[in-house]
XYZ file of C-alpha atoms in Angstrom:
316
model
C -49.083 97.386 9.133
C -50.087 95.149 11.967
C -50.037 97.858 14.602
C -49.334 101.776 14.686
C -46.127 102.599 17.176
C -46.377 104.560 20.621
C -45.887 107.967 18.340
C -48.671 107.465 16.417
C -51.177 106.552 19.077
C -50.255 109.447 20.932
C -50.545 111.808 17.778
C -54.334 110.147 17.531
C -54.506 111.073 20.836
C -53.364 114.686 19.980
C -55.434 115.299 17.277
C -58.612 114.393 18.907
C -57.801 117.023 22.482
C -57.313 119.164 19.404
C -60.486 119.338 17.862
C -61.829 118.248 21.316
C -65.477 119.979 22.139
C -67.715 118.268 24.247
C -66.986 114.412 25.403
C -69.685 112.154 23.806
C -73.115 111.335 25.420
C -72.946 108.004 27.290
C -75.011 105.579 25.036
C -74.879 101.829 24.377
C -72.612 101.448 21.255
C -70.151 104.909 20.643
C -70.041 106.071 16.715
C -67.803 103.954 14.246
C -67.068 105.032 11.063
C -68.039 101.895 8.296
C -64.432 100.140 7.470
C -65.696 99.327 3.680
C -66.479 103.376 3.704
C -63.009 103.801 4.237
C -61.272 101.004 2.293
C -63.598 102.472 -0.788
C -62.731 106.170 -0.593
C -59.973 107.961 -2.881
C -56.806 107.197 -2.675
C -55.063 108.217 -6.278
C -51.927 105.847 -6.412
C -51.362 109.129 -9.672
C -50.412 111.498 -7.038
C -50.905 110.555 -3.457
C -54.241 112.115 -3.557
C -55.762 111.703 -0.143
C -59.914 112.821 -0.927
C -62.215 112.916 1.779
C -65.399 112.618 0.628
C -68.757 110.357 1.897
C -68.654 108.140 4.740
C -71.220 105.359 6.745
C -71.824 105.920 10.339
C -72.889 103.205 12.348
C -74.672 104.621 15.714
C -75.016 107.525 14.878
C -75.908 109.972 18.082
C -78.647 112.192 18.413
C -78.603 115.632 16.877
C -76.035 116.952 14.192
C -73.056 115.369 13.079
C -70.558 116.664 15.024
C -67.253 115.003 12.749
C -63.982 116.040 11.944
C -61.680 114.141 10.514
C -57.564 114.567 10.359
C -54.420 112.763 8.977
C -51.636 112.468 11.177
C -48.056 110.999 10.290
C -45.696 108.344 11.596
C -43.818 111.624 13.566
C -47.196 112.668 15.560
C -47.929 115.586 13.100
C -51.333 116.235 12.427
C -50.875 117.482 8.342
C -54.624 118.212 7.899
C -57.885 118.210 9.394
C -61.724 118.988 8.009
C -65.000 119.164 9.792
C -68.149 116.975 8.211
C -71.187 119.141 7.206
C -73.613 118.789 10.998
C -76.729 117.299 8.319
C -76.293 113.656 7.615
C -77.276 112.791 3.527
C -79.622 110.486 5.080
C -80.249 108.779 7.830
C -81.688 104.676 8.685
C -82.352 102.953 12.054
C -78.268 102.440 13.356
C -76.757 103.693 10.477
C -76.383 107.357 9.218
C -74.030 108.972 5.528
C -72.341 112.063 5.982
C -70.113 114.247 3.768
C -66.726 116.238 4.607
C -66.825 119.627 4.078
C -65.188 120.652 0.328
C -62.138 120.709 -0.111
C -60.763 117.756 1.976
C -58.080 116.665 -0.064
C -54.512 115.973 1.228
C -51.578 115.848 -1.223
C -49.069 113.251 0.558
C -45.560 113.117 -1.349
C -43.554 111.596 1.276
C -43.080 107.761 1.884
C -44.332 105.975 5.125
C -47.301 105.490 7.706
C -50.255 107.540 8.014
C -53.184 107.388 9.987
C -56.600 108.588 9.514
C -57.951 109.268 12.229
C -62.097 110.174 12.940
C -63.238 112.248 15.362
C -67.138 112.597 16.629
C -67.844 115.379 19.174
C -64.180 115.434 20.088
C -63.297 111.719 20.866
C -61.546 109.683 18.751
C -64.185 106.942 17.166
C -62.073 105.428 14.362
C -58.620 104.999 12.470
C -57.860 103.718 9.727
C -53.764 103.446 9.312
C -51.856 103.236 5.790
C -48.490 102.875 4.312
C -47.625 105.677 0.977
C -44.877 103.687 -1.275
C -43.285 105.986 -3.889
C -43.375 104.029 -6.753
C -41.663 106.293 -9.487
C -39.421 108.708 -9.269
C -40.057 111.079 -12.528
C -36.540 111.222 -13.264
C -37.833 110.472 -16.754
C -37.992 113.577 -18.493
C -40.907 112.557 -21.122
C -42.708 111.612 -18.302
C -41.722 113.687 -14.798
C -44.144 112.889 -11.883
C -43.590 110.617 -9.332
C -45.752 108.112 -8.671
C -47.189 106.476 -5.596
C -48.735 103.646 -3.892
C -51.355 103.181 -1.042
C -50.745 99.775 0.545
C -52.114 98.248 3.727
C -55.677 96.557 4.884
C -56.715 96.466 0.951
C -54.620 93.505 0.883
C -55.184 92.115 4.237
C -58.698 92.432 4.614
C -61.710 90.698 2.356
C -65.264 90.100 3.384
C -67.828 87.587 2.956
C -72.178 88.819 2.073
C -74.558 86.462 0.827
C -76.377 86.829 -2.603
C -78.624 84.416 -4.261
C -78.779 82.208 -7.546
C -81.514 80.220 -8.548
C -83.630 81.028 -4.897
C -80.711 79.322 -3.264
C -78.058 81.503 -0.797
C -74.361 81.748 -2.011
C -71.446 83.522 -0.221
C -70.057 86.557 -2.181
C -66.654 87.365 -1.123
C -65.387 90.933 -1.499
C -61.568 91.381 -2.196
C -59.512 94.677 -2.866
C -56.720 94.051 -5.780
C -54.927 96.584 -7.663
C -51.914 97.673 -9.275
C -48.867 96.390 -6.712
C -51.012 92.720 -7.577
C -49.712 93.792 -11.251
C -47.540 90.972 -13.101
C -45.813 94.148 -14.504
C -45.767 98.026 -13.907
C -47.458 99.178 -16.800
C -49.905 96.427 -17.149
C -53.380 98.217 -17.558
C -55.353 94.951 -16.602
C -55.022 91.818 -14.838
C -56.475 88.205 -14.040
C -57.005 86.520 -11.109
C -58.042 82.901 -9.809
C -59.421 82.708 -5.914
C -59.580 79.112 -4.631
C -61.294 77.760 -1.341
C -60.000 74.857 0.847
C -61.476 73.508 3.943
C -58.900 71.727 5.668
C -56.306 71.573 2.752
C -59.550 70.087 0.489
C -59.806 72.669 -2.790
C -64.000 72.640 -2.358
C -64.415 75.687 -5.075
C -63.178 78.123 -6.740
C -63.952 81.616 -8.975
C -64.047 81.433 -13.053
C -61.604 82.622 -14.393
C -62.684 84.637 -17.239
C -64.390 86.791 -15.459
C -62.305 87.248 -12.190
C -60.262 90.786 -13.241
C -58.950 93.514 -11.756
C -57.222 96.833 -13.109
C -54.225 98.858 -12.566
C -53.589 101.569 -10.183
C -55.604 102.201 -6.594
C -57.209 99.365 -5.125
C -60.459 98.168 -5.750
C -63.236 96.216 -4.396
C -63.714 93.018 -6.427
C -66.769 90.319 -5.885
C -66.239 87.161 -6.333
C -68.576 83.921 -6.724
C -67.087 80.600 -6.308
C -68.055 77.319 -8.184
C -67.893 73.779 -7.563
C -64.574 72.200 -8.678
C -64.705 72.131 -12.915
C -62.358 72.435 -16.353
C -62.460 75.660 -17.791
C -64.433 74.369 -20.800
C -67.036 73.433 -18.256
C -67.405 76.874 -16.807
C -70.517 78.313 -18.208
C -72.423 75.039 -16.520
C -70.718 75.235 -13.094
C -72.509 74.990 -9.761
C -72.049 77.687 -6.949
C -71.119 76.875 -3.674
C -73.912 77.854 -1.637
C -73.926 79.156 1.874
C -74.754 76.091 3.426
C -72.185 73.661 1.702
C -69.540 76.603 3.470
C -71.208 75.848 6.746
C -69.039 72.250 7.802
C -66.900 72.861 10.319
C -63.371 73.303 9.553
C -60.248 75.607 8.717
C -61.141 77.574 5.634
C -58.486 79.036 3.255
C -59.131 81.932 0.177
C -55.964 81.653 -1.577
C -55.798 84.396 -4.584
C -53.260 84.034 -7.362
C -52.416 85.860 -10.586
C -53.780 83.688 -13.131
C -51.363 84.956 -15.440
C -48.069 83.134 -13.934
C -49.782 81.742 -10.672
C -48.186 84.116 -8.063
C -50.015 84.418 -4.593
C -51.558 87.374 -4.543
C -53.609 86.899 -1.038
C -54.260 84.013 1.497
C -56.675 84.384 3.710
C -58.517 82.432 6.482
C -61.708 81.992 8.403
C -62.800 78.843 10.814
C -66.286 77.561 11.027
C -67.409 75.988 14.386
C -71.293 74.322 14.984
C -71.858 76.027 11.644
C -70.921 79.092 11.992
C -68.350 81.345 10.427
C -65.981 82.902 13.336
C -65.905 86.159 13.395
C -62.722 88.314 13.822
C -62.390 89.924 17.248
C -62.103 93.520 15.849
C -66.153 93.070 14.560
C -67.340 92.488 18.035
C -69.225 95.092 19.952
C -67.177 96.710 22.829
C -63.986 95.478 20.980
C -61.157 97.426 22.640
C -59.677 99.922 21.730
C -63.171 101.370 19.982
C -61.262 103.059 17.220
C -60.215 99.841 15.937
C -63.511 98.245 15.730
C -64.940 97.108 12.536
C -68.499 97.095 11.974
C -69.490 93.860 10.686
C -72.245 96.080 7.697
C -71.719 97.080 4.535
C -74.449 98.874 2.180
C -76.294 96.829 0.345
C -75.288 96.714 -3.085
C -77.422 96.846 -6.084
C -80.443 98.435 -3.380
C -82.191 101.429 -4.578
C -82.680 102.713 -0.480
C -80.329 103.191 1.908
C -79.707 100.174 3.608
C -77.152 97.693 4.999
C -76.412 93.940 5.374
C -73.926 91.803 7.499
C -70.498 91.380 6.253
C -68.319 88.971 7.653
C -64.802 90.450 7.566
C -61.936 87.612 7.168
C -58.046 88.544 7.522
C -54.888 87.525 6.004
C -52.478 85.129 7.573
């Protein structure tokens, strides 16, 4: 997953000529589709249930929203592709919500890349690759559907907000887990322990009675970290704040199943002159556009439409 081949460029390529109206109005920043929009839509690990649904804009052009979105496969064929309703839900400042015309579901049933691929006034603006795994084969006759799963930048991709406890700032880290993090097929629930070094020094790490995750699809998780304590000691321990996450240094989030300790995720973020590195992707005029990751996500918990900066960190 840590590129798409010549084929499948080209097929992006293909798909947007195909849909291709007008070329986009020169502005500053072009259109790019929100990457937690994407990571959060439906993906039903049940079925292979691609749903196409509501999506964040960032820089959003004036006038209707001209969006279509397709998936292409690993062989250049575009399978399906939908046109957004022209009215945005709403509309703030940079940022803009807009909904796929009904139905936009894809039903995939065979194993192997796929792209989704975004489309604004013609051009290409975004993509957001995956990898189907066919996890059962129904050969059991009391139980006769296959089953899939979707696998790619949920588990190599987490980002970092900031929230608040006690009027001080703390870093929440967001973190996709789901049912291939499973100790076993068929469990319905799992565990998890996330633990922060700075330069191989454990400086904090989640509780782990309430760091869960379930089975099937991945989803997001939050997670606070606390200074170093016993588990008896965990209903009195201290969050890190921001600032204490601020001394320069090589950072690891390593994520295990608490259940028999097995890695689950590792990943890592450097701070320099106190400040947390970005990744090259978030960084306007990264190029190629359509793999540029806007460094906002909504605001969660906000009754109005609004957004706040997300630092995106990567797996090693």
């Amino acid at each position: 997953m840590r590129g798409l081949t010549r084929r499948l460029l080209l097929a992006v390529g293909v798909f947007a000529v195909g849909l291709a109206a007008a070329p986009l109005s020169a502005q500053q920043n072009p259109p790019a589709v929100l990457f937690e929009s994407l990571m959060d839509s439906w993906f039903s690990d049940d079925n292979g249930l691609v749903a196409l649904r509501t999506f964040d804009l960032a820089f959003p052009p004036e006038g209707p929203a001209k969006i279509a979105a397709g998936l292409v496969n690993a062989e250049g064929e575009v399978l399906a592709q939908f046109e957004a309703f022209p009215d945005y839900k709403v509309r703030e400042g940079a940022f803009a919500r807009f909904l796929m015309k009904q139905p936009a579901d894809v039903q995939l049933t065979e194993p192997g890349i796929y792209t989704l691929v975004f489309v604004f006034d013609g051009k290409a603006i975004t993509r957001f690759p995956f990898l189907l795994k066919q996890t059962g084969d129904g050969a059991d006759p009391y139980n006769p559907q296959k089953t899939y799963a979707f696998d790619g930048y949920w588990r190599r991709l987490a980002h970092i907000t900031q929230g608040e406890i006690g009027g001080e700032p703390i870093p929440i880290f967001s973190l996709w887990l789901g049912g291939l993090d499973m100790e076993t097929p068929d469990s319905f629930q799992g565990y998890f322990v996330a633990e922060l070094t700075r330069d191989g020094e454990l400086i904090a790490h989640s509780r782990k009675q309430t760091a869960f995750y379930s089975n099937g699809h991945f989803k997001r998780r939050e997670v606070i970290l606390y200074h170093p304590h016993e588990e008896r000691e965990a209903a009195n321990a201290i969050a890190l704040k921001t600032q204490e996450m601020l001394v320069d240094g090589l950072y690891r989030l390593a994520v295990r199943r608490a259940s028999d300790d097995a890695p689950l995720r590792s990943y890592v973020f450097t701070v320099a002159e106190g400040k947390i590195q970005p990744l090259p992707k978030t960084q306007l005029g990264y190029e190629p556009a359509t793999d540029f990751m806007v460094p906002r996500v909504t605001k969660k918990g906000s009754t109005i439409y609004e957004f706040e900066e997300a630092i995106w960190i990567g797996s090693e």
